[in-house]
mmCIF file of C-alpha atoms in Angstrom:
data_model
loop_
_atom_site.group_PDB
_atom_site.id
_atom_site.type_symbol
_atom_site.label_atom_id
_atom_site.label_comp_id
_atom_site.label_asym_id
_atom_site.label_seq_id
_atom_site.Cartn_x
_atom_site.Cartn_y
_atom_site.Cartn_z
ATOM 1 C CA MET A 1372 113.070 127.146 67.774
ATOM 2 C CA GLU A 1373 110.099 126.032 65.691
ATOM 3 C CA GLN A 1374 112.100 123.145 64.301
ATOM 4 C CA VAL A 1375 112.930 121.875 67.801
ATOM 5 C CA ASP A 1376 109.331 122.263 68.968
ATOM 6 C CA LYS A 1377 108.013 120.307 65.996
ATOM 7 C CA GLN A 1378 110.553 117.531 66.500
ATOM 8 C CA GLU A 1379 109.660 117.190 70.167
ATOM 9 C CA GLY A 1380 105.929 117.187 69.454
ATOM 10 C CA LEU A 1381 105.242 120.555 71.027
ATOM 11 C CA GLY A 1382 103.528 122.089 67.995
ATOM 12 C CA ALA A 1383 100.419 124.234 68.190
ATOM 13 C CA SER A 1384 98.090 121.244 68.602
ATOM 14 C CA ALA A 1385 100.134 119.370 71.259
ATOM 15 C CA LYS A 1386 99.561 119.912 74.964
ATOM 16 C CA PRO A 1387 102.597 120.099 77.267
ATOM 17 C CA VAL A 1388 102.924 117.362 79.869
ATOM 18 C CA ASP A 1389 102.743 118.469 83.497
ATOM 19 C CA ASP A 1390 105.879 116.957 85.003
ATOM 20 C CA PRO A 1391 105.997 116.705 88.812
ATOM 21 C CA TRP A 1392 109.820 116.687 88.756
ATOM 22 C CA TYR A 1393 109.875 120.089 87.059
ATOM 23 C CA GLU A 1394 110.586 122.795 89.581
ATOM 24 C CA ALA A 1395 107.553 125.055 89.817
ATOM 25 C CA THR A 1396 109.481 128.244 90.475
ATOM 26 C CA ALA A 1397 111.696 127.699 87.440
ATOM 27 C CA SER A 1398 108.642 127.867 85.193
ATOM 28 C CA GLY A 1399 107.056 130.809 86.974
ATOM 29 C CA ARG A 1400 104.165 128.652 88.192
ATOM 30 C CA GLY A 1401 103.327 128.548 91.869
ATOM 31 C CA GLU A 1402 104.679 131.988 92.646
ATOM 32 C CA GLY A 1403 101.332 133.751 93.127
ATOM 33 C CA ALA A 1404 101.137 134.069 96.918
ATOM 34 C CA GLU A 1405 104.837 134.608 97.538
ATOM 35 C CA THR A 1406 105.313 137.212 94.843
ATOM 36 C CA ALA A 1407 102.006 138.964 95.576
ATOM 37 C CA ALA A 1408 103.160 139.608 99.131
ATOM 38 C CA ARG A 1409 106.320 141.281 97.799
ATOM 39 C CA GLY A 1410 104.411 143.312 95.225
ATOM 40 C CA ASP A 1411 106.101 141.839 92.140
ATOM 41 C CA ALA A 1412 103.312 139.476 91.059
ATOM 42 C CA HIS A 1413 102.341 139.085 87.447
ATOM 43 C CA PRO A 1414 99.599 141.482 86.339
ATOM 44 C CA GLY A 1415 96.221 139.871 86.859
ATOM 45 C CA ALA A 1416 97.561 137.255 89.314
ATOM 46 C CA VAL A 1417 95.015 136.209 91.897
ATOM 47 C CA PRO A 1418 96.225 136.173 95.528
ATOM 48 C CA ARG A 1419 95.990 132.681 96.974
ATOM 49 C CA GLN A 1420 94.868 131.636 100.447
ATOM 50 C CA ARG A 1421 95.909 128.549 102.388
ATOM 51 C CA VAL A 1422 93.263 125.954 103.195
ATOM 52 C CA HIS A 1423 95.231 123.092 104.798
ATOM 53 C CA GLY A 1424 98.751 122.895 106.141
ATOM 54 C CA ALA A 1425 101.436 121.201 104.075
ATOM 55 C CA ALA A 1426 102.607 119.341 107.171
ATOM 56 C CA GLU A 1427 99.204 117.654 107.462
ATOM 57 C CA ILE A 1428 99.363 116.554 103.843
ATOM 58 C CA TYR A 1429 102.886 115.150 104.144
ATOM 59 C CA LEU A 1430 101.975 113.305 107.352
ATOM 60 C CA GLU A 1431 98.953 111.812 105.590
ATOM 61 C CA VAL A 1432 101.158 110.651 102.720
ATOM 62 C CA GLN A 1433 103.738 109.271 105.149
ATOM 63 C CA ARG A 1434 101.060 107.189 106.884
ATOM 64 C CA SER A 1435 99.684 105.831 103.609
ATOM 65 C CA PRO A 1436 100.192 102.141 102.720
ATOM 66 C CA ALA A 1437 101.803 103.139 99.393
ATOM 67 C CA PHE A 1438 104.486 105.185 101.156
ATOM 68 C CA GLN A 1439 105.082 102.430 103.692
ATOM 69 C CA GLU A 1440 105.515 99.944 100.836
ATOM 70 C CA VAL A 1441 108.108 102.147 99.114
ATOM 71 C CA ARG A 1442 109.995 102.592 102.395
ATOM 72 C CA GLY A 1443 109.797 98.858 103.083
ATOM 73 C CA ARG A 1444 111.206 98.015 99.659
ATOM 74 C CA TYR A 1445 114.027 100.508 100.245
ATOM 75 C CA ARG A 1446 114.871 99.078 103.651
ATOM 76 C CA ARG A 1447 114.670 95.457 102.486
ATOM 77 C CA PHE A 1448 117.370 96.224 99.926
ATOM 78 C CA VAL A 1449 119.586 98.767 101.683
ATOM 79 C CA PHE A 1450 119.999 97.198 105.108
ATOM 80 C CA PRO A 1451 121.139 93.732 103.930
ATOM 81 C CA ALA A 1452 123.297 95.225 101.171
ATOM 82 C CA ALA A 1453 124.987 97.661 103.553
ATOM 83 C CA LEU A 1454 125.532 94.921 106.124
ATOM 84 C CA ALA A 1455 127.040 92.572 103.523
ATOM 85 C CA PHE A 1456 129.334 95.291 102.216
ATOM 86 C CA LEU A 1457 130.508 96.285 105.701
ATOM 87 C CA LEU A 1458 131.190 92.648 106.616
ATOM 88 C CA TRP A 1459 133.162 92.195 103.392
ATOM 89 C CA TYR A 1460 135.178 95.355 104.150
ATOM 90 C CA LEU A 1461 135.828 94.304 107.754
ATOM 91 C CA ALA A 1462 136.902 90.836 106.583
ATOM 92 C CA TYR A 1463 139.418 92.493 104.270
ATOM 93 C CA VAL A 1464 140.796 94.724 107.045
ATOM 94 C CA VAL A 1465 140.938 91.895 109.579
ATOM 95 C CA ALA A 1466 142.628 89.570 107.092
ATOM 96 C CA ALA A 1467 145.163 92.284 106.235
ATOM 97 C CA THR A 1468 146.086 92.748 109.907
ATOM 98 C CA ALA A 1469 145.602 89.246 111.311
ATOM 99 C CA ALA A 1470 146.876 87.144 108.390
ATOM 100 C CA PRO A 1471 149.619 89.085 106.614
ATOM 101 C CA GLY A 1472 151.103 85.838 105.302
ATOM 102 C CA LEU A 1473 147.857 84.947 103.552
ATOM 103 C CA MET A 1474 147.477 88.428 102.092
ATOM 104 C CA ALA A 1475 151.100 88.421 100.850
ATOM 105 C CA ARG A 1476 150.675 85.115 99.008
ATOM 106 C CA PRO A 1477 151.271 85.682 95.281
ATOM 107 C CA VAL A 1478 148.406 84.960 92.897
ATOM 108 C CA VAL A 1479 149.939 85.861 89.519
ATOM 109 C CA GLY A 1480 153.429 87.317 89.315
ATOM 110 C CA VAL A 1481 153.687 90.241 91.723
ATOM 111 C CA VAL A 1482 149.916 90.408 92.226
ATOM 112 C CA ASN A 1483 149.080 89.024 95.675
ATOM 113 C CA VAL A 1484 145.872 88.147 97.533
ATOM 114 C CA ALA A 1485 145.714 91.607 99.164
ATOM 115 C CA MET A 1486 145.750 93.328 95.768
ATOM 116 C CA VAL A 1487 143.037 91.048 94.415
ATOM 117 C CA ALA A 1488 140.901 91.594 97.517
ATOM 118 C CA GLY A 1489 141.491 95.369 97.355
ATOM 119 C CA LEU A 1490 140.408 95.461 93.724
ATOM 120 C CA GLY A 1491 137.453 93.317 94.778
ATOM 121 C CA GLN A 1492 136.464 96.120 97.153
ATOM 122 C CA PHE A 1493 136.286 98.538 94.229
ATOM 123 C CA LEU A 1494 134.434 96.029 92.081
ATOM 124 C CA THR A 1495 131.967 95.391 94.906
ATOM 125 C CA THR A 1496 131.339 99.134 95.249
ATOM 126 C CA PHE A 1497 130.477 99.480 91.559
ATOM 127 C CA LEU A 1498 128.407 96.291 91.602
ATOM 128 C CA LEU A 1499 126.463 97.479 94.635
ATOM 129 C CA THR A 1500 125.854 100.876 93.011
ATOM 130 C CA TRP A 1501 124.533 99.186 89.875
ATOM 131 C CA ALA A 1502 122.326 96.830 91.932
ATOM 132 C CA TYR A 1503 120.926 99.741 93.950
ATOM 133 C CA ALA A 1504 120.108 101.772 90.829
ATOM 134 C CA ARG A 1505 118.483 98.744 89.198
ATOM 135 C CA HIS A 1506 116.453 97.946 92.310
ATOM 136 C CA ALA A 1507 115.294 101.551 92.580
ATOM 137 C CA ARG A 1508 114.321 101.678 88.912
ATOM 138 C CA LEU A 1509 112.437 98.376 88.953
ATOM 139 C CA ARG A 1510 110.907 98.318 92.433
ATOM 140 C CA ARG A 1511 110.550 101.870 93.770
ATOM 141 C CA ASP A 1512 110.734 104.660 91.207
ATOM 142 C CA ARG A 1513 107.279 104.209 89.668
ATOM 143 C CA ALA A 1514 105.574 103.979 93.081
ATOM 144 C CA ALA A 1515 107.563 106.960 94.387
ATOM 145 C CA LEU A 1516 106.636 109.010 91.332
ATOM 146 C CA GLU A 1517 102.959 108.163 91.829
ATOM 147 C CA LEU A 1518 103.259 109.271 95.464
ATOM 148 C CA ARG A 1519 104.833 112.512 94.336
ATOM 149 C CA TRP A 1520 102.006 113.113 91.846
ATOM 150 C CA ASP A 1521 99.426 112.444 94.566
ATOM 151 C CA THR A 1522 101.222 114.736 97.010
ATOM 152 C CA GLN A 1523 101.393 117.536 94.472
ATOM 153 C CA GLU A 1524 97.697 117.166 93.706
ATOM 154 C CA MET A 1525 96.894 117.407 97.418
ATOM 155 C CA THR A 1526 99.145 120.457 97.894
ATOM 156 C CA ARG A 1527 97.518 122.118 94.881
ATOM 157 C CA GLY A 1528 94.244 121.694 96.756
ATOM 158 C CA MET A 1529 95.750 123.735 99.612
ATOM 159 C CA VAL A 1530 95.332 126.991 97.733
ATOM 160 C CA GLN A 1531 92.138 128.527 96.396
ATOM 161 C CA GLN A 1532 92.283 130.497 93.202
#
């Protein structure tokens, strides 16, 4: 265990990083008020009292310009991409039913236009998945993580110790 800790930089002098993606209940943090009410709180735990409602905090975050920007970036990518993919799929279905002669035309050997277009549907799905993940990583993830940090800081302010 010591070897792993030293390799990861978690020796005696290193401070652990507070990660907002880490589930609070998995670490035992954030269980003071809930567990105190049930009587199984840690010895010496201080009961916590609510100051503001979580709903108010989340509404405040939702109204913030940073949140609106993240949502706008999401919508500017997803709506056109979904529309383009649906049109491409409908074109394939319509061509398969309305122009069977075109779809049956051989391209190479026994491979016809319908097979190429069908494989194109799969390729488009993977390409769209890659593009979505790339867009999220480059345009939204950092801003969304900052929003999550801010939201957690505000919700931490809800309880008095």
